[in-house]
Each structure stands twice: as C-alpha cells, then as structure tokens.
Amino acid sequence: MTITIQRGSIDDLHQILAWLQQEYEEDGRGFWANRTIVERAVCEQYDLWSAVHDGNVIGFQVGNYAADIISVQKAWRLNGVGRTLFEASLQRAKRDAINVLEVECYPHSSLPFWQKLGFQIFHSSNRTTNINARYIIEKAHKLPLNAALANVEIDFFDGETGLTKSGAQYESPTRTQRVLGAFVDSKIIQLERRVIGLNDLMRTSDLHVSIIVNGQCHYSDKAKYDDAQRLGVQRDRVSGHFFIDRIQI
C-alpha cells in the first residue's frame, strides 16, 4: 500500500472533518471535539500533515514535529498509517536539528502506539493525570583521526538543587553523560555524539549544566548563561532542551 505524506490543504481538511464527524456519531469517540484545532492547523498554523492513499486522506497529524494530534480513519487502522506519519515527522525533525519529540498520550489507550515507536514516559511537573512521552533523536559525530582524546562528563540537573558558582553541592543529576571527545585544536573538543539536556521538570525551573574535561571542571551553572553558550551549550529552538556538540575550553 502506497501512502503519501503531504502538507494538509483545505480539501484535505474537508475530508478529515467528514470522517471525524462520522466516527463520532457512530461511537462517540475520536477527535471531532477537537476539530477547531485541526482547522487552525490548516488556516493559521500550517502544521497539518495528511496521509493520502489513492487520493483519499486516511490519516492526519497536527504538528510539524511532535504530534499534538494524530488520527487514522477507522477503516485504515493497523495498516502502518500512524507509523508513516511519525516517520515523516521524524525526518522533518532531523532535517531541522530538533532533538526531542514530546507528546501527550491522549487518550491514554494510545500509549502502546507511542511506545512501539520508541517513545518513553517521562515525569511531568504539572501534577495532572496526563501521560507524557518523548522520543530522543540521537546524533553521532565522527571524530578526527589521530587527534588527542578527552574524557568528558556532562551533567544536566535541576537548578533548585544544583551546584552553583558558590560551590553548593547538587543532588541527582537529571542525566549524567560520559562521552569521548577529540581535540580539533588546542581549544575545541568535538564530542563523539550530541549530548542532550533533558529537563524532566518540563522547563519550569532553570536547568544547570556541569562540564568536566579530563577531570577538570570547566563550567557549573545555569545552561542559559552566556558563559555556557561560549563553551558550546546550545538550545533546541522548538523543544527548548539544551544540547552540546562541541566544547570550547
């Protein structure tokens, strides 16, 4: 079966709304109640993507990268349409240097679908019954041949319990990552893979970062500070997570 993923059009919207309404009238389920979100995705936000087979829209996704809504027409479920929509969004994310895709699993019965795609549940700070899941997009880097190597340890951690310039100790880093690096020159270290700082508190507090190279700490403070950026800390423009490809010491 050939499925084409295309940017949603007004004609696509009409087809989608027709089968969403039909499914809602049949069993009271689906995203008919969220039709205004789908309409805005075409007319305002331009982030509706349609799965098309033989000229018919059989599924759709709201969201250029992570899906705010993903739905497949009832007759076409279990045919890989949802996976095809996800894989297309994953390629767009890789193209645009997005590091993390985050979704809310609604209805809760959709969780197995996301888990099959590689999403993992993460803890939210909003203290609701929502189930949030994320997919981390890994990126490997080639290290220069015959370069001097460096052992790098990077900790991303919650600012409320973090290590600051005053020297206070922190507890339980959000994610401690040990990677190999290679000196491109005397000051720049290329990491073997992208290191991503995941804020499990959903960015409600400032994330801190600690950067240690060959046992020497070069930075330990807020990841958003200019000094961190000068060292190589960058921020994903969509998900808001910090990441590091290179370190400049």
PDB file of N, CA and C in Angstrom, residues 1 3 5 15-16 19-20 23-24 27 29-31 49-53 56-62 69-86 106-107 110 113-114 117:
ATOM      1  N   MET A   1       0.842  -1.185   0.000  1.00  0.00           N
ATOM      2  CA  MET A   1       0.000   0.000   0.000  1.00  0.00           C
ATOM      3  C   MET A   1       0.886   1.248   0.000  1.00  0.00           C
ATOM      4  N   ILE A   3       1.419   5.095   0.679  1.00  0.00           N
ATOM      5  CA  ILE A   3       0.892   6.213   1.454  1.00  0.00           C
ATOM      6  C   ILE A   3       1.794   7.411   1.222  1.00  0.00           C
ATOM      7  N   ILE A   5       2.694  11.311   2.341  1.00  0.00           N
ATOM      8  CA  ILE A   5       2.524  12.321   3.380  1.00  0.00           C
ATOM      9  C   ILE A   5       2.695  13.690   2.740  1.00  0.00           C
ATOM     10  N   GLN A  15     -12.188  16.537   3.946  1.00  0.00           N
ATOM     11  CA  GLN A  15     -12.261  15.077   4.057  1.00  0.00           C
ATOM     12  C   GLN A  15     -12.097  14.630   5.515  1.00  0.00           C
ATOM     13  N   ILE A  16     -11.131  15.220   6.197  1.00  0.00           N
ATOM     14  CA  ILE A  16     -10.853  14.835   7.578  1.00  0.00           C
ATOM     15  C   ILE A  16     -12.060  15.108   8.469  1.00  0.00           C
ATOM     16  N   TRP A  19     -14.927  12.488   8.026  1.00  0.00           N
ATOM     17  CA  TRP A  19     -14.847  11.182   8.691  1.00  0.00           C
ATOM     18  C   TRP A  19     -14.690  11.282  10.197  1.00  0.00           C
ATOM     19  N   LEU A  20     -14.158  12.402  10.691  1.00  0.00           N
ATOM     20  CA  LEU A  20     -14.148  12.590  12.139  1.00  0.00           C
ATOM     21  C   LEU A  20     -15.580  12.693  12.684  1.00  0.00           C
ATOM     22  N   GLU A  23     -17.303   9.209  12.531  1.00  0.00           N
ATOM     23  CA  GLU A  23     -16.851   8.307  13.586  1.00  0.00           C
ATOM     24  C   GLU A  23     -17.409   8.719  14.949  1.00  0.00           C
ATOM     25  N   TYR A  24     -17.503  10.017  15.178  1.00  0.00           N
ATOM     26  CA  TYR A  24     -18.057  10.473  16.449  1.00  0.00           C
ATOM     27  C   TYR A  24     -19.537  10.104  16.569  1.00  0.00           C
ATOM     28  N   ASP A  27     -19.691   6.139  17.344  1.00  0.00           N
ATOM     29  CA  ASP A  27     -19.302   5.565  18.643  1.00  0.00           C
ATOM     30  C   ASP A  27     -18.932   6.607  19.701  1.00  0.00           C
ATOM     31  N   ARG A  29     -16.438   8.599  19.810  1.00  0.00           N
ATOM     32  CA  ARG A  29     -15.008   8.701  20.038  1.00  0.00           C
ATOM     33  C   ARG A  29     -14.335   9.506  18.928  1.00  0.00           C
ATOM     34  N   GLY A  30     -13.044   9.714  19.119  1.00  0.00           N
ATOM     35  CA  GLY A  30     -12.267  10.406  18.094  1.00  0.00           C
ATOM     36  C   GLY A  30     -12.046  11.869  18.433  1.00  0.00           C
ATOM     37  N   PHE A  31     -11.549  12.611  17.446  1.00  0.00           N
ATOM     38  CA  PHE A  31     -11.130  13.995  17.653  1.00  0.00           C
ATOM     39  C   PHE A  31     -12.098  15.008  17.061  1.00  0.00           C
ATOM     40  N   TRP A  49      -0.554  17.722   8.559  1.00  0.00           N
ATOM     41  CA  TRP A  49       0.040  16.798   7.591  1.00  0.00           C
ATOM     42  C   TRP A  49      -0.933  15.662   7.341  1.00  0.00           C
ATOM     43  N   SER A  50      -1.126  15.361   6.069  1.00  0.00           N
ATOM     44  CA  SER A  50      -2.123  14.364   5.673  1.00  0.00           C
ATOM     45  C   SER A  50      -1.444  13.107   5.139  1.00  0.00           C
ATOM     46  N   ALA A  51      -2.017  11.950   5.502  1.00  0.00           N
ATOM     47  CA  ALA A  51      -1.616  10.671   4.926  1.00  0.00           C
ATOM     48  C   ALA A  51      -2.642  10.335   3.846  1.00  0.00           C
ATOM     49  N   VAL A  52      -2.178  10.217   2.612  1.00  0.00           N
ATOM     50  CA  VAL A  52      -3.083  10.084   1.469  1.00  0.00           C
ATOM     51  C   VAL A  52      -2.838   8.761   0.758  1.00  0.00           C
ATOM     52  N   HIS A  53      -3.920   8.066   0.444  1.00  0.00           N
ATOM     53  CA  HIS A  53      -3.869   6.826  -0.324  1.00  0.00           C
ATOM     54  C   HIS A  53      -4.944   6.890  -1.404  1.00  0.00           C
ATOM     55  N   ASN A  56      -7.341   9.774  -1.263  1.00  0.00           N
ATOM     56  CA  ASN A  56      -8.169   9.919  -0.071  1.00  0.00           C
ATOM     57  C   ASN A  56      -7.299  10.132   1.161  1.00  0.00           C
ATOM     58  N   VAL A  57      -7.705  11.064   2.011  1.00  0.00           N
ATOM     59  CA  VAL A  57      -6.996  11.314   3.258  1.00  0.00           C
ATOM     60  C   VAL A  57      -7.443  10.261   4.271  1.00  0.00           C
ATOM     61  N   ILE A  58      -6.504   9.407   4.679  1.00  0.00           N
ATOM     62  CA  ILE A  58      -6.856   8.309   5.586  1.00  0.00           C
ATOM     63  C   ILE A  58      -6.252   8.498   6.980  1.00  0.00           C
ATOM     64  N   GLY A  59      -5.504   9.570   7.161  1.00  0.00           N
ATOM     65  CA  GLY A  59      -4.929   9.875   8.464  1.00  0.00           C
ATOM     66  C   GLY A  59      -4.344  11.273   8.443  1.00  0.00           C
ATOM     67  N   PHE A  60      -4.096  11.825   9.619  1.00  0.00           N
ATOM     68  CA  PHE A  60      -3.517  13.170   9.674  1.00  0.00           C
ATOM     69  C   PHE A  60      -2.760  13.367  10.972  1.00  0.00           C
ATOM     70  N   GLN A  61      -1.897  14.366  10.956  1.00  0.00           N
ATOM     71  CA  GLN A  61      -1.153  14.771  12.144  1.00  0.00           C
ATOM     72  C   GLN A  61      -1.180  16.278  12.248  1.00  0.00           C
ATOM     73  N   VAL A  62      -1.470  16.794  13.439  1.00  0.00           N
ATOM     74  CA  VAL A  62      -1.310  18.213  13.741  1.00  0.00           C
ATOM     75  C   VAL A  62       0.016  18.361  14.477  1.00  0.00           C
ATOM     76  N   ILE A  69      -1.937  16.168  17.686  1.00  0.00           N
ATOM     77  CA  ILE A  69      -2.999  15.191  17.411  1.00  0.00           C
ATOM     78  C   ILE A  69      -2.521  14.302  16.275  1.00  0.00           C
ATOM     79  N   ILE A  70      -2.762  13.024  16.389  1.00  0.00           N
ATOM     80  CA  ILE A  70      -2.551  12.101  15.273  1.00  0.00           C
ATOM     81  C   ILE A  70      -3.744  11.158  15.244  1.00  0.00           C
ATOM     82  N   SER A  71      -4.324  10.993  14.079  1.00  0.00           N
ATOM     83  CA  SER A  71      -5.533  10.173  13.971  1.00  0.00           C
ATOM     84  C   SER A  71      -5.557   9.480  12.618  1.00  0.00           C
ATOM     85  N   VAL A  72      -6.053   8.245  12.633  1.00  0.00           N
ATOM     86  CA  VAL A  72      -6.176   7.445  11.414  1.00  0.00           C
ATOM     87  C   VAL A  72      -7.635   7.033  11.265  1.00  0.00           C
ATOM     88  N   GLN A  73      -8.130   7.141  10.062  1.00  0.00           N
ATOM     89  CA  GLN A  73      -9.520   6.747   9.806  1.00  0.00           C
ATOM     90  C   GLN A  73      -9.717   5.290  10.223  1.00  0.00           C
ATOM     91  N   LYS A  74     -10.858   5.025  10.838  1.00  0.00           N
ATOM     92  CA  LYS A  74     -11.109   3.731  11.468  1.00  0.00           C
ATOM     93  C   LYS A  74     -10.828   2.558  10.525  1.00  0.00           C
ATOM     94  N   ALA A  75     -11.250   2.652   9.284  1.00  0.00           N
ATOM     95  CA  ALA A  75     -11.108   1.540   8.339  1.00  0.00           C
ATOM     96  C   ALA A  75      -9.660   1.268   7.968  1.00  0.00           C
ATOM     97  N   TRP A  76      -8.740   2.220   8.262  1.00  0.00           N
ATOM     98  CA  TRP A  76      -7.345   2.080   7.851  1.00  0.00           C
ATOM     99  C   TRP A  76      -6.405   1.861   9.027  1.00  0.00           C
ATOM    100  N   ARG A  77      -6.940   1.659  10.206  1.00  0.00           N
ATOM    101  CA  ARG A  77      -6.074   1.428  11.357  1.00  0.00           C
ATOM    102  C   ARG A  77      -5.407   0.063  11.281  1.00  0.00           C
ATOM    103  N   LEU A  78      -4.258  -0.046  11.944  1.00  0.00           N
ATOM    104  CA  LEU A  78      -3.440  -1.266  11.945  1.00  0.00           C
ATOM    105  C   LEU A  78      -2.858  -1.573  10.576  1.00  0.00           C
ATOM    106  N   ASN A  79      -2.684  -0.528   9.773  1.00  0.00           N
ATOM    107  CA  ASN A  79      -2.061  -0.672   8.458  1.00  0.00           C
ATOM    108  C   ASN A  79      -0.794   0.165   8.321  1.00  0.00           C
ATOM    109  N   GLY A  80      -0.256   0.637   9.443  1.00  0.00           N
ATOM    110  CA  GLY A  80       1.000   1.392   9.412  1.00  0.00           C
ATOM    111  C   GLY A  80       0.865   2.853   9.052  1.00  0.00           C
ATOM    112  N   VAL A  81      -0.373   3.375   9.029  1.00  0.00           N
ATOM    113  CA  VAL A  81      -0.565   4.778   8.645  1.00  0.00           C
ATOM    114  C   VAL A  81       0.003   5.705   9.721  1.00  0.00           C
ATOM    115  N   GLY A  82      -0.282   5.405  10.985  1.00  0.00           N
ATOM    116  CA  GLY A  82       0.247   6.228  12.069  1.00  0.00           C
ATOM    117  C   GLY A  82       1.759   6.224  12.105  1.00  0.00           C
ATOM    118  N   ARG A  83       2.365   5.057  11.893  1.00  0.00           N
ATOM    119  CA  ARG A  83       3.828   4.961  11.863  1.00  0.00           C
ATOM    120  C   ARG A  83       4.392   5.779  10.702  1.00  0.00           C
ATOM    121  N   THR A  84       3.731   5.744   9.560  1.00  0.00           N
ATOM    122  CA  THR A  84       4.206   6.514   8.406  1.00  0.00           C
ATOM    123  C   THR A  84       4.161   8.012   8.693  1.00  0.00           C
ATOM    124  N   LEU A  85       3.104   8.476   9.345  1.00  0.00           N
ATOM    125  CA  LEU A  85       3.026   9.882   9.738  1.00  0.00           C
ATOM    126  C   LEU A  85       4.161  10.238  10.689  1.00  0.00           C
ATOM    127  N   PHE A  86       4.423   9.364  11.667  1.00  0.00           N
ATOM    128  CA  PHE A  86       5.500   9.621  12.616  1.00  0.00           C
ATOM    129  C   PHE A  86       6.849   9.654  11.924  1.00  0.00           C
ATOM    130  N   TYR A 106      -2.969  10.988  24.616  1.00  0.00           N
ATOM    131  CA  TYR A 106      -4.411  11.105  24.816  1.00  0.00           C
ATOM    132  C   TYR A 106      -5.122  10.575  23.578  1.00  0.00           C
ATOM    133  N   PRO A 107      -6.065   9.678  23.761  1.00  0.00           N
ATOM    134  CA  PRO A 107      -6.450   9.058  25.029  1.00  0.00           C
ATOM    135  C   PRO A 107      -5.318   8.177  25.579  1.00  0.00           C
ATOM    136  N   SER A 110      -3.648   5.281  23.829  1.00  0.00           N
ATOM    137  CA  SER A 110      -2.688   5.467  22.729  1.00  0.00           C
ATOM    138  C   SER A 110      -1.256   5.202  23.162  1.00  0.00           C
ATOM    139  N   PHE A 113       0.889   2.597  21.323  1.00  0.00           N
ATOM    140  CA  PHE A 113       1.287   3.050  19.982  1.00  0.00           C
ATOM    141  C   PHE A 113       2.580   3.844  20.054  1.00  0.00           C
ATOM    142  N   TRP A 114       2.647   4.804  20.986  1.00  0.00           N
ATOM    143  CA  TRP A 114       3.844   5.638  21.091  1.00  0.00           C
ATOM    144  C   TRP A 114       5.039   4.827  21.567  1.00  0.00           C
ATOM    145  N   LEU A 117       6.793   3.020  18.867  1.00  0.00           N
ATOM    146  CA  LEU A 117       7.597   3.903  18.028  1.00  0.00           C
ATOM    147  C   LEU A 117       8.908   4.299  18.703  1.00  0.00           C
TER     148      LEU A 117
END
